[in-house]
Amino acid sequence: MTDPAPASTAGLLIRAAAVHTLVPGEPPRRAIAVTGGRITALAPAPDGLDALIGPDTEVVDAPGSTVLPAFDDTHTHLVLAAQSVHGVPVHRARDLTEFLGLIRERAARTPAGEWIHTTVNWQEALLTEQRMPTTAELDAATADHPVLVRRGAYNMVLNSAALRLAGITEATEAPPGGVIERDEHGRLTGRLVNRAVEPVERVLPRPTLAERIEGLRAASAAFAATGIGTVRDCLVPVEDLDVLDAARAEGALAVRVRALVSGFAARTPEQVDALLDRMDAWRAAGRDDDRLSLWGVKFGIDGGFEAGALEEPYQGQPCYHGRLLWEPVELLAAVDRVVGRGWRVGVHAWGDRGLRVLLDVFEQVVKRRPGLPPGTLVVEHGGLARPEQRARAIALGVPVTVQHPLLHDGALTQQRAWGEERTAALFPLREWLDEGALLTGGSDFPVGPYGAMVSVWGMTTRDTTAGVIGPEHAIGRAEAVALHTVNAARLTGESGVRGSLRPGAYADLTVWPLDPLDCPADALRELLPSRTVVNGRTVHHM
Ligand SMILES: [Zn+2]
């Protein structure tokens, strides 16, 4: 019989060029030790923790590497990513020829009659032709399979076989709030927008639970491979909580998940209460843990690139100011119900009018409920934030989640709708930070690409698909890293255990071949971690 290893032995020990702990005032360390799911020790010398090496210690000698906390993506869509992770990878196409070629290639190895669907993280504005494919083009790629081309959640193009299965003909009327696009001769183009996608959802084959868990396994591993250790999923259908739970039980979640349940279908007080009943049941059953927990509810006050609510009209559309999705009094009632039952609320606001009206609502909530814990109300995006709105949000103590990748990929679309000046004014990060806001960083995948360093690169350079825009709003490297680590942990209320590397904190860390704080900007954009550790477990290793 052998003696049990002493409790002080490390499970994982990393020696590196620098361990940036992100603890204020602390110089870089050279060694870090992990036991179980926690950080147990740090040392200024590479060999400073060698006494903790036991027979079962994994020692990582990485003398040229840099260690940082694992990143949070504080506004993203893991559930959506999981549904499309095995789709035809049309996000890699540069033009429609490549796009359709990928579909043709998938069709060639898919049994006839089976659905073919695409990834959802692409933008037609970035294709050479700057448009979506048509039904005729999809029919030419395959007539033997129903084809669903999807962008995000609410934009689709179908081939004829898929239109037939969905029961959509030239005589079909669009539902309220939906668009069934037709050409100048009244013929279907195959494009369905917003609520018009619902008939398609109903006929799509339902993935099995096992398939959904596999999707989450692949999608969460892909997040981890870019240095992300925690995702705040900002649109989880309440019934999908059970799917996330099952994935957790199988160890399929490579990253921690903080879930915002979708409140988009909850319009009346009864509907909001029904949603909260299900969330309360989750909480009462003790189903939250450090891997998967319920953060709160998500609402949206306005549209996005082409429907964000603006004070001044859209470019070239003097009568169009975007869309508010709520009457302010109704949103106030909904938000008040949610916080009254002890849940947090994140509300999407994109245009300056959307943000102004949202802050009106938040001010009323705070007035009604003195003593509301800080961080209960959150602005998601706050894209076009004018000085007076920033001052109001900061005075209310409302955190703001920002997403440069969204601006990066959407800049051309946004310039067309809003013009260059308002597009360049999006995400004024320099001003927000100087004025004292709590900002956190994210991607808004599938609209923007996720990735730890692609976000840092974007926030520090303001580079986009339309070139560098609004460079005066750029922030520094350390600030950008903090938005995904220290600040992110404050947003989720986990500063005691996440966001910086300290003894006792969760062992969520990343190892980088270059130092992201001072490598060249071009290298930063493509920089991937050699290792991502979540809860002491290596979830990605190059
Ligand atoms: Zn989003």
Coordinates of N, CA, C and O in Angstrom, one line a residue, residues 301-389:
I301 N -35.1 46.1 -26.5 CA -35.9 47.3 -26.7 C -36.0 47.8 -28.1 O -37.0 48.4 -28.5
D302 N -35.0 47.5 -28.9 CA -35.0 47.9 -30.3 C -34.3 46.9 -31.2 O -33.9 45.8 -30.8
G303 N -34.3 47.2 -32.5 CA -33.7 46.3 -33.5 C -32.2 46.4 -33.5 O -31.6 47.0 -32.6
G304 N -31.5 45.9 -34.6 CA -30.1 45.9 -34.7 C -29.6 46.8 -35.8 O -30.1 47.9 -35.9
F305 N -28.7 46.3 -36.7 CA -28.1 47.2 -37.7 C -29.2 47.9 -38.5 O -28.9 49.1 -38.9
E306 N -30.3 47.3 -38.9 CA -31.2 47.9 -39.8 C -32.5 48.3 -39.1 O -33.5 48.7 -39.7
A307 N -32.6 48.1 -37.8 CA -33.8 48.5 -37.1 C -33.6 49.1 -35.7 O -34.5 49.3 -34.9
G308 N -32.3 49.4 -35.3 CA -32.0 50.0 -34.1 C -32.7 51.4 -34.0 O -32.8 52.1 -35.1
A309 N -33.3 51.8 -32.9 CA -34.1 53.0 -32.8 C -33.2 54.2 -32.7 O -32.4 54.3 -31.7
L310 N -33.3 55.1 -33.6 CA -32.4 56.3 -33.7 C -33.2 57.6 -33.4 O -34.4 57.7 -33.7
E311 N -32.5 58.6 -32.8 CA -33.1 59.9 -32.7 C -33.3 60.6 -34.0 O -34.3 61.2 -34.3
E312 N -32.3 60.5 -34.9 CA -32.3 61.1 -36.2 C -32.6 60.0 -37.2 O -32.3 58.9 -37.0
P313 N -33.2 60.3 -38.4 CA -33.6 59.3 -39.3 C -32.5 58.5 -39.9 O -31.3 58.9 -39.8
Y314 N -32.8 57.3 -40.4 CA -31.8 56.5 -41.1 C -31.3 57.3 -42.4 O -32.0 58.2 -42.9
Q315 N -30.1 56.9 -42.9 CA -29.6 57.5 -44.0 C -30.4 57.2 -45.3 O -30.7 56.1 -45.6
G316 N -30.8 58.3 -45.9 CA -31.6 58.1 -47.2 C -33.1 57.7 -46.9 O -33.8 57.4 -47.9
Q317 N -33.5 57.6 -45.6 CA -34.9 57.2 -45.3 C -35.5 58.2 -44.3 O -35.5 57.9 -43.1
P318 N -35.8 59.4 -44.8 CA -36.1 60.5 -43.9 C -37.3 60.2 -42.9 O -37.4 60.9 -41.9
C319 N -38.1 59.2 -43.2 CA -39.2 58.9 -42.3 C -39.0 57.7 -41.4 O -39.9 57.3 -40.7
Y320 N -37.8 57.1 -41.5 CA -37.6 55.9 -40.8 C -36.5 56.1 -39.7 O -35.4 56.6 -39.9
H321 N -36.9 55.8 -38.4 CA -36.1 56.0 -37.3 C -35.8 54.6 -36.6 O -35.4 54.6 -35.4
G322 N -36.0 53.5 -37.3 CA -35.8 52.2 -36.6 C -37.0 51.9 -35.8 O -38.0 52.5 -35.9
R323 N -36.9 50.8 -35.0 CA -38.1 50.2 -34.3 C -37.8 50.0 -32.9 O -36.9 49.4 -32.4
L324 N -38.8 50.6 -32.1 CA -38.8 50.2 -30.7 C -39.7 49.0 -30.6 O -40.8 48.9 -31.2
L325 N -39.3 48.0 -29.8 CA -40.1 46.7 -29.8 C -41.0 46.7 -28.6 O -41.8 45.7 -28.5
W326 N -41.0 47.7 -27.7 CA -41.8 47.7 -26.5 C -42.4 49.1 -26.4 O -41.7 50.1 -26.6
E327 N -43.6 49.2 -25.8 CA -44.1 50.4 -25.2 C -43.3 50.6 -23.9 O -43.3 49.6 -23.1
P328 N -42.8 51.7 -23.6 CA -42.0 51.8 -22.4 C -42.7 51.4 -21.1 O -42.1 50.7 -20.3
V329 N -44.0 51.7 -21.0 CA -44.7 51.3 -19.8 C -44.8 49.8 -19.7 O -44.8 49.3 -18.5
E330 N -44.9 49.2 -20.8 CA -45.0 47.7 -20.7 C -43.7 47.1 -20.4 O -43.6 46.1 -19.6
L331 N -42.6 47.6 -21.0 CA -41.3 47.1 -20.6 C -41.0 47.3 -19.1 O -40.4 46.5 -18.4
L332 N -41.4 48.5 -18.7 CA -41.2 48.8 -17.2 C -41.9 47.8 -16.4 O -41.3 47.3 -15.4
A333 N -43.1 47.5 -16.7 CA -43.9 46.5 -16.0 C -43.2 45.1 -16.0 O -43.1 44.4 -15.0
A334 N -42.7 44.7 -17.2 CA -42.0 43.4 -17.3 C -40.7 43.4 -16.5 O -40.5 42.4 -15.7
V335 N -39.9 44.4 -16.6 CA -38.6 44.4 -15.9 C -38.9 44.5 -14.4 O -38.2 43.8 -13.6
D336 N -39.9 45.2 -14.0 CA -40.2 45.3 -12.6 C -40.6 44.0 -12.0 O -40.2 43.6 -10.9
R337 N -41.4 43.2 -12.8 CA -41.8 41.9 -12.3 C -40.6 41.0 -12.1 O -40.5 40.3 -11.1
V338 N -39.7 41.1 -13.1 CA -38.5 40.2 -13.0 C -37.6 40.5 -11.8 O -37.3 39.6 -11.0
V339 N -37.3 41.8 -11.6 CA -36.4 42.1 -10.5 C -37.1 41.9 -9.2 O -36.5 41.6 -8.2
G340 N -38.5 42.1 -9.2 CA -39.3 41.9 -8.0 C -39.2 40.5 -7.5 O -39.4 40.2 -6.3
R341 N -38.9 39.5 -8.4 CA -38.7 38.1 -7.9 C -37.2 37.8 -7.8 O -36.9 36.6 -7.8
G342 N -36.4 38.8 -7.8 CA -35.0 38.5 -7.4 C -34.1 38.1 -8.6 O -33.0 37.5 -8.4
W343 N -34.6 38.3 -9.8 CA -33.8 38.0 -11.0 C -33.2 39.2 -11.6 O -33.7 40.3 -11.4
R344 N -32.1 39.0 -12.3 CA -31.4 40.2 -13.0 C -32.0 40.2 -14.5 O -32.6 39.3 -15.0
V345 N -31.8 41.4 -15.1 CA -32.3 41.7 -16.4 C -31.2 42.3 -17.3 O -30.6 43.3 -16.9
G346 N -31.1 41.7 -18.5 CA -30.2 42.4 -19.5 C -31.1 42.8 -20.7 O -31.9 42.0 -21.1
V347 N -31.0 44.0 -21.1 CA -31.9 44.5 -22.2 C -31.0 45.0 -23.4 O -30.1 45.9 -23.2
H348 N -31.2 44.4 -24.5 CA -30.6 44.9 -25.8 C -31.1 46.3 -26.1 O -32.3 46.5 -26.1
A349 N -30.1 47.2 -26.3 CA -30.4 48.5 -26.8 C -29.3 48.9 -27.8 O -28.1 48.7 -27.5
W350 N -29.6 49.2 -29.1 CA -28.6 49.5 -30.1 C -28.5 50.9 -30.5 O -27.5 51.5 -30.5
G351 N -29.6 51.5 -30.8 CA -29.6 52.9 -31.3 C -29.7 53.9 -30.1 O -30.0 53.5 -29.0
D352 N -29.4 55.2 -30.4 CA -29.4 56.2 -29.3 C -30.8 56.4 -28.7 O -31.0 56.7 -27.5
R353 N -31.9 56.3 -29.6 CA -33.2 56.4 -29.0 C -33.6 55.2 -28.2 O -34.2 55.3 -27.1
G354 N -33.2 54.0 -28.7 CA -33.4 52.8 -27.9 C -32.8 52.9 -26.5 O -33.4 52.6 -25.5
L355 N -31.5 53.4 -26.5 CA -30.8 53.5 -25.2 C -31.5 54.5 -24.3 O -31.6 54.3 -23.1
R356 N -31.9 55.7 -24.9 CA -32.5 56.7 -24.1 C -33.8 56.2 -23.4 O -34.0 56.3 -22.2
V357 N -34.6 55.5 -24.2 CA -35.9 55.0 -23.7 C -35.6 53.9 -22.6 O -36.3 53.8 -21.6
L358 N -34.6 53.1 -22.9 CA -34.3 52.0 -21.9 C -33.9 52.7 -20.6 O -34.3 52.2 -19.5
L359 N -33.0 53.7 -20.7 CA -32.6 54.3 -19.4 C -33.8 55.0 -18.7 O -33.8 55.0 -17.4
D360 N -34.7 55.5 -19.4 CA -36.0 56.0 -18.8 C -36.6 54.9 -18.0 O -37.0 55.1 -16.8
V361 N -36.7 53.7 -18.6 CA -37.3 52.6 -17.9 C -36.5 52.2 -16.7 O -37.0 52.0 -15.6
F362 N -35.2 52.1 -16.9 CA -34.3 51.7 -15.7 C -34.4 52.7 -14.6 O -34.4 52.3 -13.4
E363 N -34.5 54.0 -14.9 CA -34.6 55.0 -13.8 C -35.9 54.8 -13.0 O -35.9 54.9 -11.8
Q364 N -37.0 54.4 -13.7 CA -38.2 54.2 -13.0 C -38.1 53.0 -12.1 O -38.6 53.0 -11.0
V365 N -37.5 51.9 -12.6 CA -37.3 50.7 -11.8 C -36.5 51.0 -10.5 O -36.9 50.6 -9.4
V366 N -35.4 51.7 -10.7 CA -34.6 52.0 -9.6 C -35.3 52.9 -8.5 O -35.2 52.7 -7.3
K367 N -36.2 53.8 -9.1 CA -37.0 54.7 -8.2 C -38.0 53.9 -7.4 O -38.2 54.1 -6.2
R368 N -38.6 52.9 -8.1 CA -39.6 52.0 -7.4 C -39.0 51.1 -6.4 O -39.6 50.7 -5.4
R369 N -37.7 50.7 -6.6 CA -37.1 49.7 -5.8 C -35.8 50.1 -5.2 O -34.7 49.7 -5.7
P370 N -35.9 51.0 -4.2 CA -34.6 51.5 -3.6 C -33.9 50.3 -3.0 O -34.6 49.3 -2.5
G371 N -32.6 50.3 -3.1 CA -31.9 49.1 -2.5 C -31.7 48.0 -3.5 O -31.2 46.9 -3.1
L372 N -32.1 48.2 -4.8 CA -31.8 47.1 -5.8 C -30.3 46.8 -5.8 O -29.5 47.7 -5.9
P373 N -29.9 45.5 -5.7 CA -28.5 45.3 -5.7 C -27.8 45.8 -7.0 O -28.4 45.7 -8.1
P374 N -26.6 46.3 -6.9 CA -25.9 46.8 -8.1 C -25.7 45.6 -9.1 O -25.5 44.5 -8.7
G375 N -25.8 46.0 -10.4 CA -25.7 44.9 -11.4 C -26.9 44.1 -11.7 O -26.9 43.2 -12.5
T376 N -28.1 44.5 -11.1 CA -29.3 43.9 -11.4 C -29.8 44.2 -12.8 O -30.4 43.4 -13.5
L377 N -29.6 45.5 -13.2 CA -30.1 45.9 -14.5 C -28.8 46.1 -15.4 O -27.9 46.8 -15.0
V378 N -28.8 45.5 -16.6 CA -27.7 45.6 -17.5 C -28.1 46.0 -18.9 O -29.1 45.6 -19.4
V379 N -27.3 46.9 -19.5 CA -27.5 47.3 -20.9 C -26.7 46.4 -21.7 O -25.4 46.3 -21.5
E380 N -27.3 45.7 -22.7 CA -26.6 44.8 -23.6 C -26.3 45.7 -24.9 O -27.3 46.2 -25.5
H381 N -25.1 45.8 -25.2 CA -24.6 46.6 -26.4 C -24.5 48.1 -26.0 O -23.4 48.6 -26.0
G382 N -25.6 48.8 -25.9 CA -25.6 50.2 -25.7 C -24.8 50.8 -26.9 O -24.0 51.8 -26.6
G383 N -25.0 50.4 -28.1 CA -24.2 50.7 -29.2 C -23.9 52.2 -29.4 O -22.8 52.7 -29.3
L384 N -25.0 53.0 -29.7 CA -24.8 54.4 -30.0 C -25.1 55.1 -28.7 O -26.2 55.5 -28.4
A385 N -24.1 55.3 -27.8 CA -24.3 55.9 -26.5 C -23.8 57.3 -26.5 O -22.6 57.5 -26.5
R386 N -24.7 58.2 -26.4 CA -24.3 59.6 -26.4 C -23.9 60.1 -25.0 O -24.2 59.4 -24.0
P387 N -23.2 61.2 -24.9 CA -22.6 61.6 -23.6 C -23.6 61.6 -22.5 O -23.4 61.2 -21.4
E388 N -24.8 62.2 -22.8 CA -25.8 62.3 -21.7 C -26.3 60.9 -21.3 O -26.7 60.7 -20.1
Q389 N -26.4 60.0 -22.2 CA -26.8 58.7 -21.9 C -25.8 57.9 -21.1 O -26.1 57.2 -20.2

